[in-house]
Coordinates of C-alpha atoms in Angstrom, one line a residue:
Chain T
M364 CA 21.1 -24.0 25.6
Q365 CA 18.6 -26.7 25.6
S366 CA 16.3 -24.6 27.8
N367 CA 16.5 -21.7 25.3
Y368 CA 15.7 -24.1 22.5
N369 CA 12.6 -25.3 24.3
Q370 CA 11.6 -21.8 25.1
I371 CA 11.7 -20.8 21.5
N372 CA 9.8 -23.9 20.5
D373 CA 7.1 -22.9 22.9
W374 CA 6.9 -19.5 21.4
V375 CA 6.7 -20.9 17.9
N376 CA 3.9 -23.1 19.0
N377 CA 2.0 -20.4 20.8
Y378 CA 2.5 -17.4 18.7
T379 CA 3.0 -18.5 15.1
E380 CA -0.7 -18.2 14.1
E381 CA -1.1 -14.7 15.5
L382 CA 2.2 -13.5 14.2
F383 CA 1.4 -14.9 10.7
T384 CA -2.0 -13.3 10.6
W385 CA -0.5 -9.9 11.5
T386 CA 2.2 -10.3 8.9
M387 CA -0.3 -11.2 6.2
Y388 CA -2.3 -8.2 7.2
R389 CA 0.7 -6.0 6.7
V390 CA 2.3 -7.5 3.5
S391 CA -0.6 -9.6 2.0
D392 CA 1.7 -12.1 0.3
T393 CA 1.9 -15.6 1.6
E394 CA 5.5 -16.5 0.6
N395 CA 6.9 -13.2 1.8
A396 CA 5.0 -13.4 5.0
K397 CA 6.4 -16.9 5.7
D398 CA 9.9 -15.7 5.0
I399 CA 9.5 -12.6 7.3
L400 CA 8.2 -14.8 10.1
Q401 CA 11.1 -17.3 9.8
D402 CA 13.6 -14.4 9.8
T403 CA 11.8 -13.1 12.9
F404 CA 12.2 -16.3 14.8
L405 CA 15.8 -16.7 13.7
A406 CA 16.4 -13.2 15.1
V407 CA 14.6 -14.2 18.3
A408 CA 16.8 -17.3 18.6
K409 CA 19.9 -15.2 18.0
S410 CA 19.1 -12.6 20.6
I411 CA 17.3 -14.7 23.2
D412 CA 20.0 -14.0 25.7
K413 CA 19.1 -10.4 25.6
F414 CA 15.5 -11.1 26.4
N415 CA 14.5 -9.8 29.8
E416 CA 12.6 -12.6 31.6
K417 CA 10.3 -10.1 33.2
S418 CA 9.0 -8.7 30.0
N419 CA 6.3 -10.1 27.9
P420 CA 7.7 -12.4 25.2
K421 CA 4.9 -11.8 22.8
T422 CA 5.5 -8.0 22.9
W423 CA 9.2 -8.6 22.4
I424 CA 8.6 -10.9 19.4
F425 CA 6.1 -8.5 17.9
S426 CA 8.6 -5.7 18.0
I427 CA 11.2 -7.8 16.2
L428 CA 8.6 -8.8 13.7
N429 CA 7.5 -5.2 13.0
N430 CA 11.1 -4.3 12.4
K431 CA 11.4 -7.1 9.9
I432 CA 8.3 -5.9 8.1
S433 CA 9.6 -2.4 7.9
D434 CA 12.9 -3.7 6.5
Y435 CA 10.9 -5.7 3.9
Y436 CA 9.0 -2.6 2.7
R437 CA 12.1 -0.5 2.7
K438 CA 13.9 -3.0 0.6
K439 CA 11.1 -3.5 -1.8
Y440 CA 10.7 0.3 -2.2
R441 CA 14.3 0.7 -3.0
Q442 CA 14.3 -2.1 -5.6
D443 CA 13.1 0.0 -8.5
T444 CA 15.8 2.5 -8.5
K445 CA 15.4 3.0 -12.2
I446 CA 11.6 3.3 -12.3
D447 CA 10.5 5.9 -14.6
L448 CA 9.1 8.6 -12.3
D449 CA 8.2 10.6 -15.3
I450 CA 5.1 8.4 -16.1
L451 CA 3.2 11.7 -15.9
S452 CA 4.0 12.3 -19.5
T453 CA 2.1 9.2 -20.5
F454 CA -1.0 10.7 -18.9
F455 CA -0.7 14.4 -19.5
S456 CA 0.5 16.7 -22.3
K457 CA 3.1 19.3 -22.0
D458 CA 0.6 21.9 -20.9
E459 CA -0.6 19.4 -18.2
E460 CA -3.9 18.5 -19.8
W461 CA -5.1 14.9 -20.2
N462 CA -3.7 13.1 -23.2
S463 CA -6.8 12.1 -25.1
A464 CA -6.0 8.4 -25.0
K465 CA -5.6 8.4 -21.2
E466 CA -8.6 10.5 -20.3
P467 CA -10.8 8.8 -17.7
Q468 CA -13.7 7.1 -19.4
N469 CA -17.2 6.7 -18.0
W470 CA -17.3 3.5 -16.0
Q471 CA -21.0 3.1 -16.5
D472 CA -21.6 1.6 -13.1
N473 CA -22.2 3.0 -9.7
E474 CA -19.9 2.8 -6.8
K475 CA -21.9 0.4 -4.8
N476 CA -22.2 -2.1 -7.6
L477 CA -18.5 -2.0 -8.3
L478 CA -17.5 -2.4 -4.6
D479 CA -19.6 -5.5 -4.4
D480 CA -18.4 -6.9 -7.7
L481 CA -15.9 -9.7 -7.1
E482 CA -14.6 -9.5 -10.6
F483 CA -13.9 -5.8 -10.2
I484 CA -12.0 -6.5 -7.0
E485 CA -10.1 -9.2 -8.6
I486 CA -8.9 -6.9 -11.4
L487 CA -8.1 -4.3 -8.8
N488 CA -5.9 -6.8 -7.0
Y489 CA -4.3 -8.0 -10.2
C490 CA -3.5 -4.4 -11.2
L491 CA -2.1 -3.6 -7.7
E492 CA 0.2 -6.6 -7.9
H493 CA 1.4 -5.5 -11.3
L494 CA 2.3 -2.0 -10.3
P495 CA 6.0 -1.2 -10.1
N496 CA 7.3 -2.1 -6.6
K497 CA 7.6 1.5 -5.5
F498 CA 3.9 2.2 -6.2
N499 CA 2.7 -1.1 -4.9
T500 CA 4.6 -0.4 -1.7
V501 CA 3.2 3.0 -0.9
I502 CA -0.3 1.8 -1.6
K503 CA 0.0 -1.2 0.6
M504 CA 1.6 0.7 3.4
K505 CA -1.1 3.3 3.2
Y506 CA -4.1 0.9 3.0
Y507 CA -3.0 -2.3 4.6
S508 CA -1.0 -1.2 7.5
D509 CA -3.1 1.6 9.1
K510 CA 0.0 3.7 9.3
E511 CA -0.2 7.5 9.5
P512 CA 1.3 9.2 6.4
K513 CA 4.0 10.6 8.7
E514 CA 5.0 7.1 9.8
I515 CA 5.1 5.9 6.2
C516 CA 7.4 8.7 5.2
Q517 CA 9.7 7.9 8.1
E518 CA 9.8 4.3 7.3
L519 CA 10.6 4.8 3.7
K520 CA 12.7 7.8 4.4
I521 CA 10.9 10.0 1.9
S522 CA 9.5 13.5 2.2
T523 CA 5.7 14.1 2.5
T524 CA 5.6 15.8 -0.9
N525 CA 7.4 12.9 -2.3
M526 CA 4.8 10.6 -0.9
W527 CA 1.9 12.4 -2.3
Q528 CA 3.5 12.5 -5.7
M529 CA 4.1 8.8 -5.5
M530 CA 0.5 8.1 -4.4
H531 CA -0.7 10.3 -7.3
R532 CA 1.3 8.4 -9.9
A533 CA 0.4 5.0 -8.3
K534 CA -3.3 5.8 -8.5
L535 CA -3.0 7.1 -12.0
K536 CA -1.5 3.8 -13.1
L537 CA -3.8 1.7 -11.0
R538 CA -6.9 3.5 -12.4
D539 CA -5.6 3.2 -15.9
C540 CA -4.9 -0.6 -15.5
I541 CA -8.3 -1.2 -14.1
E542 CA -10.0 0.7 -16.9
T543 CA -8.1 -1.2 -19.5
G544 CA -8.7 -4.6 -17.9
W545 CA -12.3 -4.2 -17.0
F546 CA -14.3 -1.5 -18.6
K547 CA -12.8 -1.6 -22.1
N548 CA -13.2 -5.4 -22.3
N549 CA -16.8 -5.5 -21.0
Chain C
M1360 CA -6.8 39.7 -14.3
K1361 CA -3.9 37.4 -15.2
K1362 CA -3.1 37.0 -11.5
L1363 CA -6.7 36.1 -10.8
M1364 CA -6.7 33.6 -13.6
Q1365 CA -3.6 32.0 -12.2
F1366 CA -5.0 31.9 -8.8
L1367 CA -8.2 30.2 -9.9
F1368 CA -7.1 27.8 -12.6
L1369 CA -5.3 24.5 -12.2
S1370 CA -4.0 22.2 -14.9
C1371 CA -5.4 18.6 -15.0
L1372 CA -2.2 17.3 -13.6
K1373 CA -2.3 19.6 -10.6
A1374 CA -6.0 19.0 -10.2
T1375 CA -5.6 15.2 -10.0
E1376 CA -2.7 15.6 -7.6
L1377 CA -5.0 17.6 -5.3
I1378 CA -7.7 15.0 -5.7
E1379 CA -5.3 12.4 -4.3
K1380 CA -4.0 14.7 -1.6
K1381 CA -7.6 15.4 -0.5
L1382 CA -8.1 11.7 0.3
H1383 CA -5.4 11.9 3.0
V1384 CA -5.2 15.4 4.3
Q1385 CA -7.3 18.5 4.4
L1386 CA -6.7 20.9 1.6
S1387 CA -6.1 24.5 2.2
F1388 CA -8.9 27.0 1.4
K1389 CA -7.1 28.1 -1.7
E1390 CA -6.6 24.5 -2.9
K1391 CA -10.3 23.7 -2.3
I1392 CA -11.5 26.7 -4.4
R1393 CA -9.1 25.9 -7.2
L1394 CA -10.1 22.3 -7.3
K1395 CA -13.8 23.1 -7.3
M1396 CA -13.3 25.6 -10.1
H1397 CA -11.4 23.1 -12.1
K1398 CA -13.9 20.3 -11.6
S1399 CA -16.8 22.5 -12.6
M1400 CA -15.2 22.9 -16.0
C1401 CA -13.4 19.6 -16.6
N1402 CA -15.3 16.4 -17.3
A1403 CA -12.3 14.2 -17.2
C1404 CA -11.1 15.4 -13.8
R1405 CA -14.6 15.1 -12.4
R1406 CA -14.6 11.5 -13.5
Y1407 CA -11.1 10.9 -12.1
D1408 CA -12.3 12.3 -8.8
E1409 CA -15.3 9.9 -8.6
Q1410 CA -13.2 6.9 -9.7
S1411 CA -10.4 7.7 -7.4
K1412 CA -12.9 7.7 -4.4
I1413 CA -14.2 4.3 -5.6
L1414 CA -10.6 2.9 -5.7
D1415 CA -9.9 4.4 -2.2
K1416 CA -13.0 2.7 -0.8
A1417 CA -12.2 -0.6 -2.5
L1418 CA -8.7 -0.6 -1.2
K1419 CA -9.8 0.2 2.3
K1420 CA -12.4 -2.6 2.1
Q1421 CA -9.8 -5.2 1.0
T1422 CA -10.1 -8.2 3.1
H1423 CA -6.6 -9.5 4.0
K1424 CA -6.8 -13.0 2.9
I1425 CA -4.8 -15.3 5.1
G1426 CA -4.5 -17.8 2.3
N1427 CA -4.6 -21.5 2.5
I1428 CA -1.6 -22.1 4.6
N1429 CA -1.1 -24.8 7.1
I1430 CA 0.0 -23.1 10.3
E1431 CA 1.2 -26.4 11.8
E1432 CA 3.5 -27.0 8.8
L1433 CA 4.8 -23.4 9.1
K1434 CA 5.6 -24.1 12.8
I1435 CA 7.6 -27.2 11.8
D1436 CA 9.4 -25.3 9.1
I1437 CA 10.4 -22.5 11.5
K1438 CA 11.6 -25.0 14.1
N1439 CA 13.7 -26.8 11.6
K1440 CA 15.2 -23.6 10.4
I1441 CA 16.1 -22.6 13.9
S1442 CA 17.6 -25.9 14.8
T1443 CA 19.7 -26.1 11.6
T1444 CA 21.0 -22.6 12.1
H1445 CA 21.7 -22.8 15.8
E1446 CA 23.3 -26.1 16.4

């Protein structure tokens, strides 16, 4: 067992940085990324006997890590079982026109300025983190993980239509939060 | 005439849905025409479209901060965790 133990220690020494960077890239949350990585190495330790000496350890560990990341997203997505999917009624009237209070306002600034504005980006991040988990998850999976829409649907076990609808609601909420936080207070 | 109207006109809800869909997949010819018609008449959805594109770009541009974490400490944490769980 001692040799297994040394082996894992070597892997921890050699791969932690790269694995952590990748995890952060996928989940962008330090504490969760640390937990995921620890879980990954525990899984590595548990199944090291199944590791084929001839294969590349890094590839093997990455595949375990990617599974853990998918589990994390799936779990997070499932957390809000009670989330009000009918948020559309906040934004639109019965005949599906904008409710006047939620109608998009003029942002008075052009795209380039906004994209370079650190305060704007900060509010965007704040609003993203304060979205319900379901919405936050679809957005992060879409924008942070370079996954094809098809893969996202498979991982979350939802239909394509369901995904568009989720994206639509997520963006409505995100846009609204940013407008309230930034433009109406400036 | 009623059929033609139904073909051409979208509600704001449906229009914003297509605006989001368009960022990820190609719209059908029919969807494109309907969205274009709607936007030519609706200020709010035109704005929504512009702002939605800005958000899309801002999200794509996000730098993925690695945060101020000490990798060496993390290595030690992981090793400790492994040794306590597996001995």
